[in-house]
Short mmCIF file of C-alpha atoms in Angstrom, two decimals:
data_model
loop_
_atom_site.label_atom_id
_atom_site.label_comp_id
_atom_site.label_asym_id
_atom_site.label_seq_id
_atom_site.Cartn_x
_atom_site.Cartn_y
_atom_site.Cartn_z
CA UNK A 1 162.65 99.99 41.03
CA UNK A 2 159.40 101.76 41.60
CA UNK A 3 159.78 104.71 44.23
CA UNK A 4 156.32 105.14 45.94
CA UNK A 5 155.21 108.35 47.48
CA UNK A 6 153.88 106.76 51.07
CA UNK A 7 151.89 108.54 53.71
CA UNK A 8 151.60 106.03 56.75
CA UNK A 9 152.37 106.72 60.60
CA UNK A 10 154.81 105.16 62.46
CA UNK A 11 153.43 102.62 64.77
CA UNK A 12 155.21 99.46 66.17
CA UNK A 13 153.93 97.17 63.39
CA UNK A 14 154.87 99.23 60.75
CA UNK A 15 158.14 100.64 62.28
CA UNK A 16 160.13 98.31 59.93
CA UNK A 17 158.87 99.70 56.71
CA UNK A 18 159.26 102.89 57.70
CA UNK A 19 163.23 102.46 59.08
CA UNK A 20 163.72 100.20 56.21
CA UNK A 21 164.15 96.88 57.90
CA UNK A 22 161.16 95.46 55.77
CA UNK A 23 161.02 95.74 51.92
CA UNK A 24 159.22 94.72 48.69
CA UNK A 25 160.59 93.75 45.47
CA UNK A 26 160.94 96.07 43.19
CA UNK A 27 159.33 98.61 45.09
CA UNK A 28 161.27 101.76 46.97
CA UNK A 29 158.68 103.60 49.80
CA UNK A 30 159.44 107.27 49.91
CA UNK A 31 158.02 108.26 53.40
CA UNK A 32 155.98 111.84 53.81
CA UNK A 33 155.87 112.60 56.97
CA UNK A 34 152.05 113.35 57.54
CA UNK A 35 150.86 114.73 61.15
CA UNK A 36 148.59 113.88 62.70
CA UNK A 37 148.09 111.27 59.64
CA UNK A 38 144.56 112.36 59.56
CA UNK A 39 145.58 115.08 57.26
CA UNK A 40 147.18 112.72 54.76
CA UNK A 41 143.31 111.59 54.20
CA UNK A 42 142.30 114.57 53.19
CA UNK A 43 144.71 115.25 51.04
CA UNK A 44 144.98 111.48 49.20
CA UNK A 45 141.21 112.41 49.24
CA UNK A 46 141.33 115.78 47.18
CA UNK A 47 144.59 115.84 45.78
CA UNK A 48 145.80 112.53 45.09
CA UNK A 49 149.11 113.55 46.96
CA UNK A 50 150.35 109.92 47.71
CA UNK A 51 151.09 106.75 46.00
CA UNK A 52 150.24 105.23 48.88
CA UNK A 53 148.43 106.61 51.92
CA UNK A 54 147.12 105.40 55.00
CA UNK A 55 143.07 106.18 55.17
CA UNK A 56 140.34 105.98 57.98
CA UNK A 57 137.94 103.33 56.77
CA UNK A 58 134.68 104.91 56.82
CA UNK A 59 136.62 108.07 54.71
CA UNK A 60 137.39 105.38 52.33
CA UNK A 61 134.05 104.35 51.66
CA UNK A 62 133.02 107.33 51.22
CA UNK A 63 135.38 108.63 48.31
CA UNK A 64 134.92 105.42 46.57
CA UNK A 65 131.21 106.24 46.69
CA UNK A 66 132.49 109.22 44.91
CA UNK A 67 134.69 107.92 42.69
CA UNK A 68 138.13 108.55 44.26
CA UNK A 69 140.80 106.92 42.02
CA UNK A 70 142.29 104.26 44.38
CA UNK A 71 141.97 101.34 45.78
CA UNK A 72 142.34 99.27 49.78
CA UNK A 73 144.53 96.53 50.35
CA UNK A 74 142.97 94.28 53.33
CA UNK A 75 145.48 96.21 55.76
CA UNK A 76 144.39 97.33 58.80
CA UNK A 77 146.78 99.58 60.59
CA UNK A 78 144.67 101.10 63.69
CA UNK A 79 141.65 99.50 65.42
CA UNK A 80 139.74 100.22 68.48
CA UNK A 81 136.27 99.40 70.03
CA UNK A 82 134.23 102.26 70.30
CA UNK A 83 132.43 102.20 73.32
CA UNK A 84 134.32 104.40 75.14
CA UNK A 85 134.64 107.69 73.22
CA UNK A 86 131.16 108.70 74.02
CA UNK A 87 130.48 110.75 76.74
CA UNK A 88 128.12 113.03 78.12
CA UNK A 89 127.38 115.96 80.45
CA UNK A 90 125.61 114.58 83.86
CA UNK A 91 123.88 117.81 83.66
CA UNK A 92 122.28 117.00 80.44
CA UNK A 93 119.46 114.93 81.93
CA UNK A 94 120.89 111.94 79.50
CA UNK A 95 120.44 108.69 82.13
CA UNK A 96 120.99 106.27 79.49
CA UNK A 97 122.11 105.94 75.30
CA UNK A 98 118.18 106.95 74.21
CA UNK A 99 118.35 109.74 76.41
CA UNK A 100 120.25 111.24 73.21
CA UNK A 101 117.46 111.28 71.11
CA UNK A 102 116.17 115.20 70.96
CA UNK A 103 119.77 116.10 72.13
CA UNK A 104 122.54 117.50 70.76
CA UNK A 105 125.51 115.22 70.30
CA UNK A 106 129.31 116.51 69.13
CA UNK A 107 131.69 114.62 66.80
CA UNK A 108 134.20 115.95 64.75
CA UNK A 109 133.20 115.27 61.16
CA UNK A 110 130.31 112.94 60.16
CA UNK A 111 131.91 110.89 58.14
CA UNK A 112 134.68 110.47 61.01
CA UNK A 113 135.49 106.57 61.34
CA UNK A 114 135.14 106.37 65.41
CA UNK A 115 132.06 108.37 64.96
CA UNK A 116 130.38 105.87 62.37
CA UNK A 117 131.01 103.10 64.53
CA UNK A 118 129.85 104.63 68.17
CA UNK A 119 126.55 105.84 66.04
CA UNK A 120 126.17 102.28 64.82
CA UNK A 121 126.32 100.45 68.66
CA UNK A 122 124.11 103.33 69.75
CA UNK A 123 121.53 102.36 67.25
CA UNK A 124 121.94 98.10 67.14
CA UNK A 125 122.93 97.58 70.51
CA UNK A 126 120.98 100.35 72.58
CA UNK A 127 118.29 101.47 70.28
CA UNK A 128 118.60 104.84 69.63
CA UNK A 129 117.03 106.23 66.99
CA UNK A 130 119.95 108.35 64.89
CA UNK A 131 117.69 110.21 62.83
CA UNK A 132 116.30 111.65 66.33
CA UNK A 133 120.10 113.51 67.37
CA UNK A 134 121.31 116.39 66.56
CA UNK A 135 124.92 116.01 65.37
CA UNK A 136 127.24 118.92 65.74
CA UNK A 137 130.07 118.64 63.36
CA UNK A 138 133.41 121.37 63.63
CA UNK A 139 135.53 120.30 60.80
CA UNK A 140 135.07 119.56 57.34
CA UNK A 141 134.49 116.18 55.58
CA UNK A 142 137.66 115.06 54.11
CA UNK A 143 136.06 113.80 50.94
CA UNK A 144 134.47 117.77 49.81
CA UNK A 145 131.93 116.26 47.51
CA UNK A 146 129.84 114.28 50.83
CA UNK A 147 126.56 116.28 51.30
CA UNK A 148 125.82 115.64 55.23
CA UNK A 149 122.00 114.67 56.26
CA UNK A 150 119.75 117.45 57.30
CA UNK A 151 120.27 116.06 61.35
CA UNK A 152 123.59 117.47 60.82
CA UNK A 153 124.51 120.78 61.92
CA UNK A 154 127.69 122.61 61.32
CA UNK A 155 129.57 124.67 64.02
CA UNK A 156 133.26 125.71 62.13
CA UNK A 157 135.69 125.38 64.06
CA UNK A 158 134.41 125.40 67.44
CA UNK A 159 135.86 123.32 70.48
CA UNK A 160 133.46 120.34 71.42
CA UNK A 161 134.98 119.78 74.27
CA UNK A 162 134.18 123.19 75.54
CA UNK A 163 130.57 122.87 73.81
CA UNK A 164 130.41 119.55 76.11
CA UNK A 165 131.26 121.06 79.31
CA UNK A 166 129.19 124.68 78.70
CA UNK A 167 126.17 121.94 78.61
CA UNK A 168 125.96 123.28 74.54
CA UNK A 169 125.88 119.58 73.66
CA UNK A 170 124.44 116.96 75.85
CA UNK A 171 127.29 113.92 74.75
CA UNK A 172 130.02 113.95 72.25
CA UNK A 173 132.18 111.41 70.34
CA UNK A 174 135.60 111.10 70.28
CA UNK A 175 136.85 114.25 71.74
CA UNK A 176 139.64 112.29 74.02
CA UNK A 177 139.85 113.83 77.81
CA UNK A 178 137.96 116.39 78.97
CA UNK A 179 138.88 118.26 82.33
CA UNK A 180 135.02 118.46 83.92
CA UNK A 181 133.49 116.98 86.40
CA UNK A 182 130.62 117.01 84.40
CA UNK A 183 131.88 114.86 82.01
CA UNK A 184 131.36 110.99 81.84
CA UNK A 185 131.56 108.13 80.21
CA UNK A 186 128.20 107.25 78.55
CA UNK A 187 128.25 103.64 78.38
CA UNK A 188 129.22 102.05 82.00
CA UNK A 189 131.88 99.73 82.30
CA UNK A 190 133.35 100.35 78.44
CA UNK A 191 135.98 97.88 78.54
CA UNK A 192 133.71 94.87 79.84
CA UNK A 193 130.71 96.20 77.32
CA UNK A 194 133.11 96.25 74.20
CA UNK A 195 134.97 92.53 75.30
CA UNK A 196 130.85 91.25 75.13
CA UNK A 197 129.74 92.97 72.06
CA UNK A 198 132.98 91.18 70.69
CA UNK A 199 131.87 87.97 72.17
CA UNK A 200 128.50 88.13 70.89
CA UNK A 201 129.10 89.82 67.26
CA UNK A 202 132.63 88.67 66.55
CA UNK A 203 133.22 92.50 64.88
CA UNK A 204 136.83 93.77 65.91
CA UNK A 205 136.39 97.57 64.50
CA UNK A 206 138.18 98.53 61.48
CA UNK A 207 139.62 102.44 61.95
CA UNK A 208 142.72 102.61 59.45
CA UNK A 209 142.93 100.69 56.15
CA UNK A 210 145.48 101.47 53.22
CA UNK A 211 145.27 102.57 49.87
CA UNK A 212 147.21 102.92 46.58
CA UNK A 213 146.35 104.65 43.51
CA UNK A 214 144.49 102.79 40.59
CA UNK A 215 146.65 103.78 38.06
CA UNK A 216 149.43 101.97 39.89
CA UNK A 217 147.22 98.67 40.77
CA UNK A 218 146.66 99.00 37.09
CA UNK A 219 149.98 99.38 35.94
CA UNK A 220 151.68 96.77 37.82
CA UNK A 221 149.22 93.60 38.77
CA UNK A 222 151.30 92.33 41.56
CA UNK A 223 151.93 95.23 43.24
CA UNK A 224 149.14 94.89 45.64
CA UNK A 225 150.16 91.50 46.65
CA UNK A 226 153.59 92.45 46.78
CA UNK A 227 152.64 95.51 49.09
CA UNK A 228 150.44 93.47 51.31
CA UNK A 229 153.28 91.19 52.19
CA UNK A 230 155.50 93.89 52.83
CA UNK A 231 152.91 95.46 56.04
CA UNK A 232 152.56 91.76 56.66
CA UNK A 233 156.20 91.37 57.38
CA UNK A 234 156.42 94.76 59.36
CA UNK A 235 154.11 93.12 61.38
CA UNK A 236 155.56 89.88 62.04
CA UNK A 237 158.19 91.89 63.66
CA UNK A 238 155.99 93.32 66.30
CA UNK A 239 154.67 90.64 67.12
CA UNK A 240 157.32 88.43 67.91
CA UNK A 241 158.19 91.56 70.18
CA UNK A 242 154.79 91.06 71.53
CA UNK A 243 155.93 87.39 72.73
CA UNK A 244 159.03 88.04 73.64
CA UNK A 245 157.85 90.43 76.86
CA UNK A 246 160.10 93.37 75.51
CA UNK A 247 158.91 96.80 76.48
CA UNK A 248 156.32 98.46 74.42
CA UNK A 249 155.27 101.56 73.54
CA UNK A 250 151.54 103.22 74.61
CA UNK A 251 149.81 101.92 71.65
CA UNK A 252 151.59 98.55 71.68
CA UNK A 253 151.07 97.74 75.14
CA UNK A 254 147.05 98.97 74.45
CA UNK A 255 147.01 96.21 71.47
CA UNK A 256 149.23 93.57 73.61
CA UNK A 257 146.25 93.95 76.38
CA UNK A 258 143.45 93.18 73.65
CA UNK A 259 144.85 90.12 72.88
CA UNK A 260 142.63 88.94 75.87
CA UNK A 261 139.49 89.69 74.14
CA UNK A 262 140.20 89.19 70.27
CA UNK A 263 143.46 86.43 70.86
CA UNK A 264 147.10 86.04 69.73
CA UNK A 265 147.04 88.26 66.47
CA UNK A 266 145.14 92.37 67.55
CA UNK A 267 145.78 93.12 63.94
CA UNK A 268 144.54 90.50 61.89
CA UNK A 269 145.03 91.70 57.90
CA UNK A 270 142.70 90.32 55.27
CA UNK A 271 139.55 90.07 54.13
CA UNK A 272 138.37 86.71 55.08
CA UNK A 273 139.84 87.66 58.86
CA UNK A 274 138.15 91.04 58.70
CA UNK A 275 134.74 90.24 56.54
CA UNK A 276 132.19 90.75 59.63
CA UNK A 277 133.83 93.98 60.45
CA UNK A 278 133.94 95.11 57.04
CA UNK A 279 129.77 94.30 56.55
CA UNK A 280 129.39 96.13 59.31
CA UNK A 281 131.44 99.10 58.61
CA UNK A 282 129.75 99.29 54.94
CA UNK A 283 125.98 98.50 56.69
CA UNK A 284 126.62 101.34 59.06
CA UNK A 285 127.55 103.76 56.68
CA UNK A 286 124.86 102.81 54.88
CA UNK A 287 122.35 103.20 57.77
CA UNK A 288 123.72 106.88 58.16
CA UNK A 289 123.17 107.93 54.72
CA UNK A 290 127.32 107.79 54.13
CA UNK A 291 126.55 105.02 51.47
CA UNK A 292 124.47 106.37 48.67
CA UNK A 293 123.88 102.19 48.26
CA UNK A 294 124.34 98.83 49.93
CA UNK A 295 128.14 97.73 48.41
CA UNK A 296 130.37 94.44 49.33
CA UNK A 297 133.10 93.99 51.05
CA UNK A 298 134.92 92.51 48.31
CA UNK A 299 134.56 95.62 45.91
CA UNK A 300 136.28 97.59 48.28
CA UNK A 301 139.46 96.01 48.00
CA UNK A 302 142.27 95.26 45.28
CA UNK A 303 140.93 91.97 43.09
CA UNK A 304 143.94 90.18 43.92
CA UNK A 305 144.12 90.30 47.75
CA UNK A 306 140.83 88.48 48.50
CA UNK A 307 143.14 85.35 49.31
CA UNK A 308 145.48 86.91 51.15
CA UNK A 309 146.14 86.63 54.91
#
């Protein structure tokens, strides 16, 4: 039996691997306890802490561009459009997305995953020109190697939420509710404008893939397969609680009402499922200096998960 030192959250769909209702052969998952998860990244990241760890995408992409000795599997454990998180300050004289140029604009890290993809519908679908904001950055990158463009400037530890409301920043990304009048959502409507960038792009946003160490993948040739089917499974579970009407959970119910825009499945796993979202992902990154150069989709993942769905 191979014990596995695993750092995912607990979310309906993978509830069963974490309570031990789903399992792998062969293979024992020794849960760490990681929150919020976002600091497992860092660590997996710098330390190598788990066998297996949950990771934001774009965080991924960047420490393979460094390197970083492990590997995805084509599971994707959070999504989200990205059309909501940004907001602004009315006060900012921002009246529309390329108002932003010249401005100041908040986000927690660069290399942040929700941040990566709001900067990349800014620029494609509203053409702003990136290179023209300011962005104001509080926290580190996880991956301590990343050297941030010089339209990056760093403000340790301070609140962007308060920066937001003092008028300090004209918009910010990601920085969840903020108490202000002042405050609004930047792009009008968020809900119908992400269901028609779907529509028109077919690119469901990756957030959270997972990873597993090399030297494991290495070691053991089916256990990415093996590993794969096991989140599969978990899965399976939550949705046939998804069809059977039984009372979700926040997050649950938020993925049982996307079904209406991306159908039955809001967590398709996979790489031929997930290949648009995953060009994107990699092209913005590359657009935003992330990407030191253009990769594919297919070297991001473990060789022997490509046919896998």
């Amino acid at each position: 039996m191979t014990v596995l030192k695993t750092a995912v959250a607990t979310y309906a769909h993978t509830k069963g691997l974490k309570d031990g209702t789903v399992t792998a052969p062969g293979i024992q998952l020794e849960h760490v306890d990681v929150t919020p998860i976002t600091g497992a990244f860092r660590r997996m990241c710098r330390t190598l802490d788990f066998d297996v760890s949950e990771m934001a995408i774009t965080t991924y992409l960047t420490a393979r561009a460094y390197g970083k000795p492990f590997t995805a599997l084509p599971v994707f454990v959070m999504r989200q459009f990205h059309h909501a998180p940004i907001v602004y300050n009315v006060k900012s004289g921002v009246a529309s997305p390329r108002a932003l140029e010249g401005k100041k604009v908040g986000v927690r890290a660069y290399t942040v995953t929700t941040g990566v993809w709001a900067r990349g519908i800014l620029a494609t679908e509203y053409g702003v020109d990136l290179d023209k904001v300011t962005w104001v950055v509080v926290d580190e990158e996880h991956v301590r190697e990343y050297e941030k463009p010089s339209n990056v400037m760093e403000r340790p530890g301070a609140n962007l939420a308060d920066m937001l409301v003092k008028g300090e920043l004209a918009a910010a990304i990601g920085v969840g509710k903020v108490e202000s009048p002042d405050v609004k959502p930047l792009i009008a409507n968020a809900a119908d404008a992400e269901a028609a960038w779907y529509r028109k792009t077919g690119i469901y946003p990756l957030n959270h893939t997972v990873v597993v160490k090399d030297s494991l993948l290495q070691a053991d040739p089916a256990l990415a397969p093996r590993l794969f089917q096991a989140f599969k499974d978990a899965k399976a579970i939550f949705l046939e609680e998804l069809s059977s009407g039984a009372e979700l959970s926040g997050d649950a119910r938020a993925l049982a009402q996307r079904r209406a825009v991306v159908g039955d499945d809001p967590l398709p796993y996979g790489l031929a499922r997930n290949r648009k979202a995953m060009d994107a992902v990699i092209q913005f990154a590359r657009d935003q200096k992330i990407l030191p150069r253009r990769v594919s989709s297919e070297e991001m993942f473990a060789k022997n998960t490509f046919d896998l769905e």
